[in-house]
Short mmCIF file of C-alpha atoms in Angstrom, two decimals:
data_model
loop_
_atom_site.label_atom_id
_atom_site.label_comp_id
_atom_site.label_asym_id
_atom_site.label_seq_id
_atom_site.Cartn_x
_atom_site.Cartn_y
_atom_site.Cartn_z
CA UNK A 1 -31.66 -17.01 6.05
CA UNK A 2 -35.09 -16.63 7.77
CA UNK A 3 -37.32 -13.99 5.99
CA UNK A 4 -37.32 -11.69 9.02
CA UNK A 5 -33.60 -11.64 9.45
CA UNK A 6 -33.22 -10.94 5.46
CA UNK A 7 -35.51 -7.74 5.89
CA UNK A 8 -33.12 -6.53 8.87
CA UNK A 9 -30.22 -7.18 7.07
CA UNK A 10 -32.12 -5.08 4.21
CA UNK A 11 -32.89 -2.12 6.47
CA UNK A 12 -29.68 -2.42 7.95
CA UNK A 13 -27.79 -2.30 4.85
CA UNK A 14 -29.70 0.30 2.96
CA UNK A 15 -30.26 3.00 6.38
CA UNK A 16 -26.84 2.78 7.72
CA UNK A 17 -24.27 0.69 6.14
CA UNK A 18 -24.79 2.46 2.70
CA UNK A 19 -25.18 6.06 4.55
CA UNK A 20 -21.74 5.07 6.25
CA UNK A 21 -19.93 3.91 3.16
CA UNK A 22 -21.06 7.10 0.76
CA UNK A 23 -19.81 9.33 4.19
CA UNK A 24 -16.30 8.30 4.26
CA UNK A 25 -16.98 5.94 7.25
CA UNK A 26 -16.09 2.73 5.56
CA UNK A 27 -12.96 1.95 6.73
CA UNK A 28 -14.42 1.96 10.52
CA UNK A 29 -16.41 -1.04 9.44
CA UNK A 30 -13.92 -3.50 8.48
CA UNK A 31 -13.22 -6.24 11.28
CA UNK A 32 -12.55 -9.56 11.38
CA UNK A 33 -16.27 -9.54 14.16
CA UNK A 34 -18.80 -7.67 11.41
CA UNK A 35 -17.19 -8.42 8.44
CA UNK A 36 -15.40 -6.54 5.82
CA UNK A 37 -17.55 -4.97 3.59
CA UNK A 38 -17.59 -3.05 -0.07
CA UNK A 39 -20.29 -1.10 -1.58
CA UNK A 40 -21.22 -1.64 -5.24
CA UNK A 41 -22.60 0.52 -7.56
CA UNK A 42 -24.41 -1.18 -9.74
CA UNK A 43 -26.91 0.09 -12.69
CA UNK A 44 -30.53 -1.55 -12.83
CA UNK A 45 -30.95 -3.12 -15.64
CA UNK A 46 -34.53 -2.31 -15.88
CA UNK A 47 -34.68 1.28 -14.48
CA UNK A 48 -31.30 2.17 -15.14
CA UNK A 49 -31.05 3.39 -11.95
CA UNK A 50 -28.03 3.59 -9.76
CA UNK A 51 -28.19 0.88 -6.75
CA UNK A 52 -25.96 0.76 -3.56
CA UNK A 53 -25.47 -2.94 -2.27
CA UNK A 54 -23.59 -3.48 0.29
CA UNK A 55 -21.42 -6.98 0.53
CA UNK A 56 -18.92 -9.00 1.90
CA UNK A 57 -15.39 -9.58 -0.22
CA UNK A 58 -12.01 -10.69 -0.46
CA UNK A 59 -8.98 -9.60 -2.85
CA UNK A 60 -6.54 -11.92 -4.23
CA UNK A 61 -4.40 -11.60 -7.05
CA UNK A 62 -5.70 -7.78 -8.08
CA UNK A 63 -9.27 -9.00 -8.04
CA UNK A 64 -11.95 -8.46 -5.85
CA UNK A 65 -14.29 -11.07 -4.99
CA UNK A 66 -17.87 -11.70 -3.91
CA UNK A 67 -20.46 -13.98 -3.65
CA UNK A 68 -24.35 -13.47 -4.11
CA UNK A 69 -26.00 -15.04 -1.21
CA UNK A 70 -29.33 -14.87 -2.61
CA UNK A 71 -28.19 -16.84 -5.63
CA UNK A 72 -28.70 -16.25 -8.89
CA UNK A 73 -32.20 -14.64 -8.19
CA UNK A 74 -30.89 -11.51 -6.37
CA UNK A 75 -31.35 -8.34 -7.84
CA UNK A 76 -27.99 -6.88 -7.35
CA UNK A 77 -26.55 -10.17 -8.82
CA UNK A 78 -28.62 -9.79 -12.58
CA UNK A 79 -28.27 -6.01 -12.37
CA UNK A 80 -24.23 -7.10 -12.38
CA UNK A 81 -24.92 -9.72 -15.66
CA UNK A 82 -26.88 -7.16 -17.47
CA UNK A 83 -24.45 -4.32 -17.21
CA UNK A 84 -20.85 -5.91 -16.11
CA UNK A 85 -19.16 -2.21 -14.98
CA UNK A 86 -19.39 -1.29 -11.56
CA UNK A 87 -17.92 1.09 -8.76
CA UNK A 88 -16.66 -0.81 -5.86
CA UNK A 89 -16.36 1.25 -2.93
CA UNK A 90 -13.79 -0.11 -0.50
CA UNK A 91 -12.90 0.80 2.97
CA UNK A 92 -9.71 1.55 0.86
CA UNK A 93 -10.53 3.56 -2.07
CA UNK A 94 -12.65 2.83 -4.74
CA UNK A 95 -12.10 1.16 -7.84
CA UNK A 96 -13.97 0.63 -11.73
CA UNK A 97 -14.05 -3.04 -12.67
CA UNK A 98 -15.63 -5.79 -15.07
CA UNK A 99 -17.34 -8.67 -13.15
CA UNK A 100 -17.63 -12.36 -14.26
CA UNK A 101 -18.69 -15.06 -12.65
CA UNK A 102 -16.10 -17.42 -11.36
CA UNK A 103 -16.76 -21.15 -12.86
CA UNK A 104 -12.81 -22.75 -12.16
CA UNK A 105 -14.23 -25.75 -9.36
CA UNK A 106 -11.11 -24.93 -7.12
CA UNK A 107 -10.62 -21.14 -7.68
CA UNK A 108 -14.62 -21.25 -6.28
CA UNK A 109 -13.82 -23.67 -3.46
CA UNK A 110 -10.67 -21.19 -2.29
CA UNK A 111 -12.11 -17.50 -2.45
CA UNK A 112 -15.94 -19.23 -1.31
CA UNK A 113 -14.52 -20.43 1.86
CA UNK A 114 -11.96 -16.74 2.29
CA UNK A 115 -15.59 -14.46 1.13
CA UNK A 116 -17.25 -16.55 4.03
CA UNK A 117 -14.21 -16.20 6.78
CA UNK A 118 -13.99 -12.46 5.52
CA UNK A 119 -17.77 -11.99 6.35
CA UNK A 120 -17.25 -12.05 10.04
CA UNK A 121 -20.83 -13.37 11.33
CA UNK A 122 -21.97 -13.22 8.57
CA UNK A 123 -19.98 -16.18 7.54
CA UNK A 124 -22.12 -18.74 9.18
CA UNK A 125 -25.37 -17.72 7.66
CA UNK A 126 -25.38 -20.53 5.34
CA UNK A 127 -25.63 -22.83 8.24
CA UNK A 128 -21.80 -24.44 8.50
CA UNK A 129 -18.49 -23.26 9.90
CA UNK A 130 -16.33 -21.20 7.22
CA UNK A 131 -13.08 -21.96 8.93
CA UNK A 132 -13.73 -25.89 9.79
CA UNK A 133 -15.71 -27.38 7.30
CA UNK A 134 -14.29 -30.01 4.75
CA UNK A 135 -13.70 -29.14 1.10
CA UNK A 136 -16.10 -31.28 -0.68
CA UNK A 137 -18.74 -30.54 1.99
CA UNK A 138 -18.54 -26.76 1.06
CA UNK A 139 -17.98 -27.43 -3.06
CA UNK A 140 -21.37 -29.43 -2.50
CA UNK A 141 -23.32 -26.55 -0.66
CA UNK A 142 -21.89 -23.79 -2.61
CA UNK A 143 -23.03 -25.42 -5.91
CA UNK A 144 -25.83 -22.88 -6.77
CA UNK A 145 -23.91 -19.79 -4.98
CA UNK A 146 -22.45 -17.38 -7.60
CA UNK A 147 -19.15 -16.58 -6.84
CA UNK A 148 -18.11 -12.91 -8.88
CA UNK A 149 -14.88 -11.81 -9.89
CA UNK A 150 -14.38 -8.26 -10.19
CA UNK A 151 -11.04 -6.97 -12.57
CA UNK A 152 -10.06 -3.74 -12.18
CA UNK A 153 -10.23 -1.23 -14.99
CA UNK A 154 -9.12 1.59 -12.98
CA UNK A 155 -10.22 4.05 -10.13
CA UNK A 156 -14.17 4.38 -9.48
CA UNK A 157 -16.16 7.10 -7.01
CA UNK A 158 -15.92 7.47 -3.51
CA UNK A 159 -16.70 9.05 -1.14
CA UNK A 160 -14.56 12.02 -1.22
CA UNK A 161 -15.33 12.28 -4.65
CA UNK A 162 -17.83 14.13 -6.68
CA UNK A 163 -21.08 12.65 -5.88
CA UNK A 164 -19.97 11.13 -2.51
CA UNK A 165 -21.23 12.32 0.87
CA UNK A 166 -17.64 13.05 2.89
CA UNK A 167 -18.19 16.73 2.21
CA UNK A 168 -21.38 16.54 4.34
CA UNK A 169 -19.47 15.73 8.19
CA UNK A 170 -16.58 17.32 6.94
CA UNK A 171 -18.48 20.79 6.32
CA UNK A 172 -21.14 20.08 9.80
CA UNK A 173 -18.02 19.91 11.54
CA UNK A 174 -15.99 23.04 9.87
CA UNK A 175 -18.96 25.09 10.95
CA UNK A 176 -18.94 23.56 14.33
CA UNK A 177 -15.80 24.44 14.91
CA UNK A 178 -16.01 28.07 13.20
CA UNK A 179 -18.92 28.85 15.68
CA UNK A 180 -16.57 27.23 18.64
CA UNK A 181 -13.82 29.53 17.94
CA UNK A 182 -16.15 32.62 17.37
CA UNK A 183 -17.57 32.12 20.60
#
């Protein structure tokens, strides 16, 4: 991806998609156009500070999977080695798992190719077709591209929960409609 279109999907992802998923508003993201989309909660493993990183993923069997498009040289994807819990905020709910990286050749080849259909647009960033291209064209390109596995250990935070941000619209419009009614 082109330096310039990484910082806009940077801005992008930290000044709206985040804001959106911490509100409640994640399940009006989801489409088959943009992409479905979780939110991970992952600790830094140098500052120990809690990160937000929106990406794209697909379930199968129980698990939740995504793939680190950066590599193995993204933040968010050494943050995840170095401390393995995480909250996954789905469009559904939100759930605690353990991540490991996926190394089974045709387990990576199957949820690679469904991560990549599942990211919508998104999905031809790396430059070939999700949906048409061969199977040992894609296991040679994906190669270097992590592929995470996420188990889960029960339910995480979200966004109606403590430390979430529903309560925020949800109280604007109480009061909105309070002063409405007073009127």
């Amino acid at each position: 991806m082109p330096p310039l279109m990484r910082r806009i999907f940077w801005f992008l992802n930290k000044f709206f998609m985040v804001p959106m998923f911490r509100l409640g508003f994640g399940p009006f993201f989801g489409n088959p156009f943009s992409g479905y989309i979780m939110v991970m909660k992952v600790i830094g493993r140098k500052t120990g500070k809690l990160r937000f990183t929106p990406v794209n993923y697909a379930i199968y069997k129980g698990d939740v999977y995504c793939i680190s498009g950066g590599r193995a040289t993204s933040d968010w994807f050494r943050n995840l080695l170095a401390n393995p819990e995480v909250d996954l905020i789905l469009p559904g709910g939100s759930i605690h798992a353990h991540v490991e990286e996926v190394t089974d050749p045709e387990l990576r080849l199957i949820l690679t190719r469904q991560v990549f259909k599942n990211a919508g647009f998104a999905g031809f960033f790396e430059g070939y077709n999700p949906f048409t291209i061969t199977d040992d064209e894609l296991a040679r390109k994906i190669e270097d591209l992590p592929l995470l596995r996420f188990h889960p250990l029960g339910l995480g935070s979200g966004a109606s929960d403590a430390g979430g941000w529903a309560w925020i619209w949800t109280f604007v419009i109480t009061v909105i409609l309070i002063i409405l009614l007073l009127r």
